[in-house]
Coordinates of C-alpha atoms in Angstrom, one line a residue:
M23 CA -0.9 11.3 19.5
P24 CA -0.8 9.7 23.2
F25 CA -4.4 10.3 23.4
F26 CA -5.4 8.1 20.6
Y27 CA -2.6 5.7 21.4
R28 CA -4.3 5.1 24.7
L29 CA -7.6 4.5 23.3
G30 CA -6.1 2.2 21.0
F31 CA -9.0 2.4 18.1
T32 CA -8.4 0.8 14.7
S33 CA -10.6 3.8 13.4
I34 CA -10.6 7.2 15.1
Y35 CA -14.2 7.5 14.1
E36 CA -14.9 4.9 16.8
Y37 CA -14.2 7.7 19.2
L38 CA -16.9 10.0 18.0
E39 CA -19.5 7.3 18.5
L40 CA -18.4 6.8 22.1
R41 CA -17.8 10.2 23.1
F42 CA -21.2 11.4 21.0
N43 CA -23.4 9.2 19.0
R44 CA -23.4 7.1 16.0
T45 CA -24.8 10.0 13.6
I46 CA -21.6 12.1 14.3
R47 CA -19.5 9.0 13.6
L48 CA -21.0 8.3 10.1
L49 CA -20.8 12.2 9.5
G50 CA -17.1 12.1 10.0
I51 CA -16.5 9.0 8.0
L52 CA -18.6 10.6 5.1
L53 CA -16.3 13.7 5.2
F54 CA -13.2 11.7 5.5
M55 CA -14.2 9.5 2.5
V56 CA -15.1 12.4 0.3
N57 CA -11.9 14.2 1.1
I58 CA -9.5 11.2 0.5
I59 CA -11.3 10.0 -2.6
V60 CA -11.1 13.4 -4.3
L61 CA -7.7 14.2 -3.2
N62 CA -6.3 10.9 -4.4
G63 CA -7.7 11.5 -7.9
L64 CA -5.4 14.6 -7.7
I65 CA -2.7 12.7 -6.4
I66 CA -2.6 10.0 -9.1
Y67 CA -3.2 12.6 -11.9
A68 CA -0.2 15.0 -11.1
P69 CA 2.5 12.3 -11.9
A70 CA 0.7 11.0 -14.8
L71 CA 0.6 14.5 -16.2
A72 CA 4.2 14.9 -15.5
L73 CA 5.2 11.7 -17.3
N74 CA 2.9 12.6 -20.1
Q75 CA 4.7 15.9 -20.7
G76 CA 8.1 14.6 -20.0
A77 CA 8.2 11.2 -21.7
G78 CA 5.2 11.2 -24.1
V79 CA 3.5 8.5 -21.9
D80 CA -0.2 8.4 -22.6
L81 CA -2.0 10.4 -19.8
W82 CA -4.6 7.6 -19.0
G83 CA -1.9 4.7 -19.4
G84 CA -0.1 6.6 -16.4
I85 CA -3.1 6.9 -14.2
I86 CA -4.2 3.3 -14.5
S87 CA -0.7 1.9 -14.1
T88 CA -0.2 4.1 -11.0
A89 CA -3.5 3.0 -9.4
V90 CA -2.9 -0.8 -10.5
V91 CA 0.4 -0.8 -8.9
C92 CA -0.8 0.7 -5.6
T93 CA -3.7 -1.7 -5.6
I94 CA -1.8 -4.7 -6.1
Y95 CA 0.5 -4.5 -3.3
C96 CA -2.1 -3.0 -0.9
T97 CA -4.3 -6.0 -1.6
L98 CA -1.6 -8.4 -1.2
G99 CA 0.5 -7.1 1.7
G100 CA -1.9 -4.9 3.6
M101 CA -0.3 -2.3 6.2
K102 CA 3.1 -4.1 6.2
A103 CA 3.5 -3.6 2.4
V104 CA 2.6 0.0 2.7
V105 CA 5.1 0.6 5.4
W106 CA 8.0 -0.9 3.9
T107 CA 7.3 0.5 0.6
C108 CA 7.2 4.0 1.9
V109 CA 10.6 3.5 3.6
L110 CA 12.1 2.7 0.1
Q111 CA 10.1 5.4 -1.6
I112 CA 11.4 8.3 0.5
G113 CA 14.8 7.3 -0.6
V114 CA 13.7 7.6 -4.4
M115 CA 12.0 10.7 -3.8
L116 CA 15.0 12.3 -2.2
A117 CA 17.3 11.2 -5.0
G118 CA 15.1 12.4 -7.5
N119 CA 14.9 15.9 -6.2
L120 CA 18.5 15.9 -5.4
S121 CA 19.6 15.0 -8.9
V122 CA 17.6 17.9 -10.3
I123 CA 19.2 20.3 -7.7
I124 CA 22.5 19.2 -8.2
K125 CA 22.5 19.4 -12.0
A126 CA 21.0 23.0 -11.8
V127 CA 23.6 24.1 -9.3
M128 CA 26.3 22.9 -11.5
L129 CA 24.9 24.6 -14.6
Q130 CA 24.4 28.0 -13.0
G131 CA 27.8 27.8 -11.3
G132 CA 27.0 27.1 -7.7
I133 CA 24.7 27.5 -4.7
S134 CA 25.4 31.1 -4.2
T135 CA 24.4 32.0 -7.7
V136 CA 21.1 30.2 -7.4
L137 CA 20.3 32.0 -4.1
S138 CA 21.6 35.2 -5.4
D139 CA 19.1 35.0 -8.4
A140 CA 16.1 34.0 -6.2
Q141 CA 17.0 37.0 -3.9
E142 CA 17.1 39.5 -6.7
G143 CA 14.0 37.9 -8.2
G144 CA 12.1 38.5 -5.0
R145 CA 11.7 34.7 -4.5
M146 CA 13.2 34.8 -0.9
N147 CA 10.6 37.1 0.8
F148 CA 10.6 35.6 4.4
W149 CA 9.7 38.6 6.4
D150 CA 6.4 39.9 4.9
F151 CA 4.5 40.4 8.4
D152 CA 1.5 42.0 6.8
P153 CA -1.5 40.8 9.0
N154 CA -4.2 41.5 6.2
P155 CA -5.9 37.9 5.9
L156 CA -6.8 39.0 2.3
R157 CA -3.2 38.8 1.1
R158 CA -2.5 35.4 -0.4
H159 CA 1.0 34.6 0.9
T160 CA 2.4 36.3 3.9
F161 CA 4.3 35.1 7.2
W162 CA 1.0 35.2 8.8
T163 CA -1.1 33.3 6.4
L164 CA 1.7 30.8 5.9
V165 CA 2.3 30.3 9.8
I166 CA -1.2 30.5 11.2
G167 CA -3.0 28.7 8.1
G168 CA -0.2 26.0 8.0
V169 CA -0.3 25.3 11.6
F170 CA -4.1 24.7 11.5
G171 CA -3.7 22.5 8.5
W172 CA -0.8 20.4 9.8
I173 CA -2.3 19.8 13.2
G174 CA -5.5 18.5 11.3
V175 CA -3.4 16.2 9.3
Y176 CA -1.4 14.6 12.2
G177 CA -4.1 15.0 14.7
T178 CA -7.3 13.9 13.1
N179 CA -6.4 12.2 9.8
Q180 CA -7.2 8.5 9.9
A181 CA -4.1 7.9 7.6
Q182 CA -1.6 9.4 10.3
V183 CA -3.2 8.2 13.3
Q184 CA -3.5 4.6 12.0
T185 CA 0.2 4.6 11.4
Y186 CA 1.6 5.8 14.8
I187 CA -1.1 3.6 16.7
S188 CA 0.5 0.6 14.8
C189 CA 3.8 1.2 16.7
K190 CA 5.0 -1.0 19.7
S191 CA 4.6 1.8 22.3
V192 CA 4.1 5.5 22.8
T193 CA 7.9 6.2 22.8
H194 CA 8.2 4.4 19.5
A195 CA 5.2 6.4 18.0
R196 CA 6.7 9.5 19.4
V197 CA 10.1 8.8 17.6
A198 CA 8.4 7.9 14.6
M199 CA 6.9 11.2 14.3
Y200 CA 10.0 13.2 14.8
I201 CA 11.6 11.1 12.3
N202 CA 8.6 11.7 10.0
L203 CA 9.2 15.5 10.8
L204 CA 12.8 15.4 9.7
G205 CA 11.9 13.6 6.6
L206 CA 9.1 16.2 5.6
M207 CA 11.6 19.0 6.3
C208 CA 14.2 17.4 3.9
I209 CA 11.4 17.0 1.2
M210 CA 10.1 20.5 1.7
L211 CA 13.4 22.1 1.8
C212 CA 14.3 20.0 -1.4
S213 CA 11.2 21.2 -3.2
V214 CA 11.9 24.9 -2.4
F215 CA 15.5 24.9 -3.5
A216 CA 14.3 23.1 -6.6
G217 CA 12.0 26.0 -7.2
F218 CA 15.0 28.4 -6.6
C219 CA 16.9 26.4 -9.2
L220 CA 13.8 26.5 -11.5
Y221 CA 13.8 30.4 -11.3
S222 CA 17.3 30.6 -11.8
V223 CA 17.8 28.6 -14.9
Y224 CA 14.7 30.3 -16.5
K225 CA 15.0 33.8 -14.9
N226 CA 15.4 35.5 -18.3
C227 CA 12.8 33.1 -20.3
D228 CA 10.1 31.8 -18.6
P229 CA 8.4 28.8 -20.4
F230 CA 5.2 29.3 -19.1
T231 CA 5.0 32.9 -20.2
A232 CA 6.6 32.0 -23.4
G233 CA 3.9 29.2 -24.1
L234 CA 6.4 26.2 -24.1
V235 CA 4.2 24.6 -21.3
S236 CA 0.5 24.7 -20.9
A237 CA 0.3 24.8 -17.2
S238 CA 2.6 25.7 -14.2
D239 CA 2.3 22.2 -12.9
Q240 CA 4.5 21.3 -16.0
M241 CA 7.5 23.5 -15.1
M242 CA 9.5 20.9 -13.1
P243 CA 9.2 18.1 -15.8
Y244 CA 10.3 20.7 -18.4
L245 CA 13.3 21.7 -16.5
V246 CA 14.2 18.1 -15.9
M247 CA 13.9 17.2 -19.7
D248 CA 15.8 20.3 -20.5
I249 CA 19.0 20.2 -18.2
M250 CA 19.0 16.1 -18.1
K251 CA 18.4 15.1 -21.6
G252 CA 21.9 14.2 -22.2
Y253 CA 22.3 12.1 -18.9
P254 CA 20.6 8.7 -19.5
G255 CA 18.8 7.4 -16.2
L256 CA 18.7 11.0 -14.6
P257 CA 15.1 11.9 -15.9
G258 CA 13.9 8.6 -15.0
L259 CA 15.2 8.9 -11.6
Y260 CA 13.4 12.3 -11.2
F261 CA 10.0 10.8 -12.4
A262 CA 10.6 7.8 -10.3
G263 CA 10.8 10.2 -7.3
V264 CA 7.6 11.7 -8.3
Y265 CA 5.9 8.6 -8.5
S266 CA 7.2 7.4 -5.3
G267 CA 5.5 10.2 -3.4
T268 CA 2.2 9.3 -5.3
L269 CA 2.5 5.7 -4.5
S270 CA 3.3 6.3 -1.0
T271 CA 0.3 8.4 -0.4
V272 CA -2.2 6.4 -2.4
S273 CA -1.4 3.1 -1.0
C274 CA -1.6 4.4 2.6
T275 CA -4.9 6.1 1.9
I276 CA -6.2 2.7 0.2
N277 CA -5.6 1.0 3.3
C278 CA -6.9 3.4 5.7
L279 CA -10.2 3.6 3.7
T280 CA -10.4 -0.5 3.7
A281 CA -9.8 -0.1 7.4
V282 CA -12.5 2.5 8.0
T283 CA -15.0 0.9 5.7
L284 CA -14.5 -2.5 7.6
V285 CA -14.6 -1.2 11.2
D286 CA -17.2 1.6 10.9
L287 CA -19.5 0.4 8.2
I288 CA -19.3 -3.5 7.9
K289 CA -18.4 -5.0 11.2
P290 CA -21.1 -3.2 13.4
Y291 CA -23.9 -4.8 11.0
T292 CA -22.4 -8.2 10.4
T293 CA -21.0 -11.3 12.1
L294 CA -18.6 -12.3 9.4
S295 CA -15.5 -14.5 10.5
A296 CA -11.9 -13.1 10.4
K297 CA -11.4 -15.1 7.3
H298 CA -14.3 -13.7 5.5
L299 CA -13.3 -10.1 6.7
S300 CA -9.8 -10.6 5.3
I301 CA -11.1 -11.5 2.0
L302 CA -13.4 -8.5 2.2
S303 CA -10.7 -6.2 2.9
K304 CA -8.7 -7.2 -0.2
G305 CA -12.2 -6.7 -2.2
L306 CA -12.3 -3.2 -0.8
S307 CA -8.6 -2.3 -1.7
L308 CA -9.4 -3.3 -5.3
F309 CA -12.7 -1.2 -5.3
Y310 CA -11.1 1.7 -3.9
G311 CA -8.1 1.4 -6.6
V312 CA -10.7 1.6 -9.3
L313 CA -12.4 4.1 -7.9
F314 CA -9.3 6.4 -7.7
I315 CA -8.9 5.9 -11.3
G316 CA -12.2 7.5 -12.2
M317 CA -11.5 10.5 -9.7
A318 CA -8.2 11.0 -11.4
G319 CA -10.2 11.7 -14.7
L320 CA -12.0 14.5 -12.9
A321 CA -8.6 15.9 -11.3
S322 CA -7.9 17.9 -14.6
L323 CA -10.8 20.2 -13.8
M324 CA -9.2 21.3 -10.5
G325 CA -6.7 23.6 -11.8
G326 CA -3.4 24.2 -9.9
M327 CA -2.5 20.9 -8.0
M328 CA -1.1 22.3 -4.7
E329 CA -3.9 25.0 -4.4
A330 CA -6.8 22.6 -5.0
V331 CA -5.4 20.0 -2.4
V332 CA -5.1 22.9 0.3
I333 CA -8.7 23.9 -0.5
L334 CA -10.1 20.6 -0.4
S335 CA -8.5 19.7 2.8
G336 CA -9.5 22.9 4.2
I337 CA -13.3 22.3 3.4
T338 CA -13.3 18.9 4.9
Q339 CA -10.4 18.6 7.3
G340 CA -10.8 22.0 9.0
P341 CA -14.4 21.2 10.5
M342 CA -13.4 17.5 11.4
F343 CA -10.2 19.1 13.5
G344 CA -12.8 21.3 15.0
V345 CA -15.1 18.3 16.2
F346 CA -12.3 16.3 17.6
T347 CA -11.2 19.4 19.6
L348 CA -14.5 19.8 21.1
G349 CA -14.5 16.2 21.9
V350 CA -11.2 15.9 23.4
L351 CA -11.0 19.3 25.2
C352 CA -14.5 20.4 26.0
P353 CA -16.3 17.9 28.3
F354 CA -19.3 20.2 28.4
V355 CA -20.0 19.6 24.5
N356 CA -22.9 17.5 23.5
S357 CA -24.1 15.7 20.3
K358 CA -26.2 18.6 19.4
G359 CA -23.6 21.2 19.7
V360 CA -21.0 19.0 17.7
V361 CA -23.7 18.3 14.8
S362 CA -24.2 22.1 14.5
G363 CA -20.6 22.8 14.7
L364 CA -19.7 20.4 12.1
V365 CA -22.4 21.6 9.6
S366 CA -21.4 25.3 10.3
G367 CA -17.9 24.7 9.8
V368 CA -18.3 22.6 6.6
L369 CA -20.8 25.5 5.3
A370 CA -18.3 28.3 6.3
S371 CA -15.4 26.8 4.6
L372 CA -17.6 26.0 1.5
C373 CA -18.5 29.6 1.4
A374 CA -15.2 30.9 2.0
C375 CA -14.1 28.6 -1.2
L376 CA -17.3 29.8 -3.4
W377 CA -16.7 33.5 -2.5
A378 CA -13.0 33.1 -3.9
L379 CA -14.4 31.6 -6.9
F380 CA -16.8 34.4 -7.6
S381 CA -14.3 37.2 -6.4
P382 CA -10.9 36.0 -7.2
P383 CA -8.1 37.7 -5.3
T384 CA -6.7 40.9 -6.9
P385 CA -3.2 41.4 -8.1
E386 CA -2.7 43.8 -5.1
M387 CA -3.4 40.7 -2.8
T388 CA -1.7 38.1 -4.6
R389 CA 1.2 40.1 -5.5
P390 CA 2.5 38.1 -8.5
L391 CA 6.2 38.0 -9.1
P392 CA 7.6 39.4 -12.3
L393 CA 8.5 37.1 -15.2
T394 CA 10.1 37.6 -18.6
T395 CA 10.7 36.1 -22.0
A396 CA 13.3 38.7 -23.1
G397 CA 16.2 36.1 -23.0
C398 CA 14.3 33.4 -25.0
N399 CA 15.9 31.9 -28.2
F400 CA 13.0 29.9 -30.0
T401 CA 15.4 28.5 -32.7
T402 CA 16.0 25.6 -30.5
S403 CA 13.9 24.0 -28.0
P404 CA 14.3 20.9 -25.5
N405 CA 13.1 17.6 -26.4
W406 CA 9.5 18.2 -25.2
T407 CA 6.3 16.3 -26.2
S408 CA 3.2 18.5 -26.7
T409 CA 0.6 15.6 -25.9
A410 CA -0.9 17.6 -23.1
P411 CA -4.4 17.9 -22.8
P412 CA -6.0 21.3 -23.3
T413 CA -5.1 23.8 -20.3
Q414 CA -7.9 23.8 -17.7
P415 CA -8.8 27.0 -15.6
T416 CA -7.6 27.1 -12.3
L417 CA -10.0 26.9 -9.3
F418 CA -9.9 30.6 -8.7
A419 CA -10.1 31.6 -12.4
T420 CA -13.1 29.8 -13.6
T421 CA -15.1 32.0 -15.8
V422 CA -18.5 32.5 -14.3
S423 CA -21.5 31.9 -16.4
H424 CA -23.9 34.8 -17.7
N425 CA -26.8 33.3 -15.3
S426 CA -24.4 34.1 -12.2
S427 CA -23.2 37.6 -13.3
D428 CA -25.3 39.2 -10.5
I429 CA -23.5 37.2 -7.9
H430 CA -20.1 37.9 -9.6
Q431 CA -20.8 41.6 -9.5
L432 CA -21.9 41.7 -6.0
A433 CA -18.8 39.5 -4.8
E434 CA -16.5 42.0 -6.6
G435 CA -16.7 44.4 -3.9
W436 CA -15.6 41.7 -1.3
P437 CA -12.4 40.3 -1.9
S438 CA -11.7 36.8 -0.7
I439 CA -9.3 35.6 2.1
S440 CA -6.2 33.6 1.6
Y441 CA -7.0 30.2 0.7
L442 CA -4.7 29.1 3.4
Y443 CA -7.4 30.2 5.9
F444 CA -10.1 28.2 4.6
G445 CA -9.2 25.1 6.9
M446 CA -9.0 27.6 10.0
V447 CA -12.4 29.2 9.2
G448 CA -13.9 25.9 9.2
T449 CA -12.4 25.0 12.5
L450 CA -13.4 28.2 14.3
A451 CA -16.9 28.1 12.9
C452 CA -17.1 24.6 14.3
L453 CA -15.8 25.4 17.8
I454 CA -17.8 28.4 18.2
M455 CA -21.1 27.2 17.0
G456 CA -20.6 23.9 18.8
M457 CA -19.8 25.5 22.1
I458 CA -22.8 27.9 21.9
V459 CA -25.3 25.4 21.0
S460 CA -24.0 22.9 23.7
L461 CA -24.3 25.5 26.4
L462 CA -28.0 26.5 25.1
T463 CA -29.1 22.8 25.2
G464 CA -27.6 21.7 28.7
G465 CA -24.2 21.0 28.0
W466 CA -23.1 21.7 31.7
N467 CA -25.1 18.7 32.8
E468 CA -23.1 16.3 30.2
T469 CA -21.4 13.3 31.9
V470 CA -18.4 12.2 30.1
D471 CA -16.1 9.4 30.6
P472 CA -12.8 11.0 31.6
K473 CA -11.1 8.5 29.6
L474 CA -12.7 10.1 26.3
T475 CA -11.3 13.6 27.1
F476 CA -7.9 15.1 27.4
M477 CA -5.8 13.9 30.7
K478 CA -2.6 15.0 32.2
E479 CA -1.0 11.6 31.2
D480 CA -1.5 12.6 27.3
T481 CA 0.8 15.7 27.7
L482 CA 4.3 15.9 26.7
T483 CA 5.6 17.6 29.8
Y484 CA 4.0 14.9 32.0
Q485 CA 5.7 12.1 30.2
L486 CA 9.0 14.0 30.4
Y487 CA 8.4 14.5 34.3
K488 CA 7.6 10.7 34.5
F489 CA 10.5 9.8 32.4
L490 CA 13.0 12.0 34.7
K491 CA 11.4 10.8 37.9
D492 CA 11.6 6.9 36.8
N493 CA 15.3 7.5 36.0
I494 CA 15.9 9.3 39.4
T495 CA 14.1 6.4 41.2
R496 CA 15.9 3.8 39.3
K497 CA 19.4 5.4 40.1
R498 CA 18.4 5.8 43.6
S499 CA 17.3 2.2 43.9
K500 CA 20.7 1.0 42.5
H501 CA 22.7 3.2 44.8
G502 CA 20.7 1.9 47.7
Q503 CA 21.2 -1.7 46.4
K504 CA 24.8 -1.1 46.2
N505 CA 25.0 0.2 50.0
V506 CA 23.1 -2.8 51.1
T507 CA 25.5 -5.1 49.3
R508 CA 28.5 -3.4 50.9
T509 CA 27.0 -3.8 54.5
E510 CA 26.2 -7.2 54.0
F511 CA 29.9 -7.8 52.9
C512 CA 31.2 -6.2 55.9
L513 CA 29.0 -8.0 58.2
N514 CA 30.0 -11.5 56.5
T515 CA 33.7 -10.5 56.8
I516 CA 33.2 -9.6 60.5
S517 CA 31.2 -12.8 61.1
G518 CA 33.9 -14.8 59.6
T519 CA 36.6 -13.5 61.5

C-alpha cells in the first residue's frame, strides 16, 4: 500500500509501463478486465437467484434492476457515491446476517446448541493439518491458498488500490485498511456462524438432499423464508443485505473499469478536454453496466458461486500478483522475463483448472460431510417458490463429452490439487519463469529507477521507527524549549532586581 501510495498512480497498470513496457501494461489490463467482467456477472446473478427463489421475483428482472441501480449512481456520483453507498451498505449487510442468526439461535434454544450441533456434525474441523495438496479443504490449503489470494486482492487489485490511494495520507490509508479488515472479519464470521445455524436447523432434514432446493446456493434463502415467514420485513432485510454486498462490489468495479479504460486505453491516444473526459467516463459506466447484465446471463453456467469466484480469480489474479512482485522486489527482472512469466502463470493456472475439470477430486480428497433426510416431514413445506431455472452442473462436475473420453481416462489417474491453490500455482509459475528468463536475457545489466522498486520507506517497520523517532524528537524539543524559557525568566528576573 505505501508503495503505490508513494507513486500516486490513478491506475496501477501505469506502473507496469514505467517499470517494463507498454505491452505488459496492456496484458495486465486485459487480464484485469476479463477477471472483473466475468466475476461481476457472477456477483449480479447470485442475489437475483436468491430473490427469485425466496420471493418469486423474475430472475432477469432481478439481474437488470441490480445492474441498473449500480450504473445510475456510479454514472451520476462517481467515486464519492461509491464510497458513501458502501458505508451504508455494510450496515445493511451486517443487519441482514444478524437477523438470520438471531432468529435461528432463538429457534434452536441458544448459541451453545448451534455450536454443539456443528461440532457433532463435523462442521468445526479447525485442526486438519494434512499437508496433502490434493485435499480440498485443510488448515494448509485455507491458510496458504488464502494468503496468496488475499495478498493478490489487497496488493495488486485496481479496485482496492484505487480506494486507498484516494485517502488523504498513508496513515489514513493504513487506518482505512485496518477498519476494512475488521469489517471483513465481522462479515466472514457472521457468514460462517450463519452456516452453523443452517446446519443446526436442518441437521435431520437436508433440503438439498431432499430435493426442496435445486442448488446449494439456494440454502440460505430457503432458511430465511422458512424461519422468518411470520415476521414481516425480516426476510426483506436479509435480501437487502445480499443486494448490498452486490451493489457495493459492482459499483466499485464499474468505477475501476472506467478509470482503467480512460487512463490506460483512451488518454494516451487522445487529447480530449477534462469536460469531454468526464462525459466519456459517464458513458463508460453505462456501457459496463449493460455488459455486466449480459455476463450475468452466462453466470448460471458456472455452478457453485464461491468456488467459481475463487477459481476465476486464481487464473487471472495469481499471475498478475507474480508480475507485480517481480517488478517491485526483483530489480534484475526485465520485460522479456515478465512476459514469459505472465504467460506461464496464466497457462499453469488454466491447466490446473482444466485438469480439475477432467479429473474431479475424489471423495477421499473432498471428504463430504454426512447429510440426512431421516427427519423430513413432507406433509408441509415452507412458503417456497419453484421458479428456479434448471440446475446447472458445477464447474467440477461437468460431464465430459465422448470426444474427450480419452483425456478423461488419462486424467483419472492424476487427481487434481485443491482449487484454493490455483492462484498460488499461477503466482509461482510466473515468479520462477520470470526470474529464469530475465537472468538468461541479461537481467543483471538491467537499470531500474529506484523509485519503481521496493524501498525501506515502504516498510511498516520503517514507518513505526520514524513515528517513534519523530515523537521522541518532538518531546525533547518541547522539553528543551521549556528549559530555555525558564532560563530567560530567571535572567529577566535578576536583571530587573
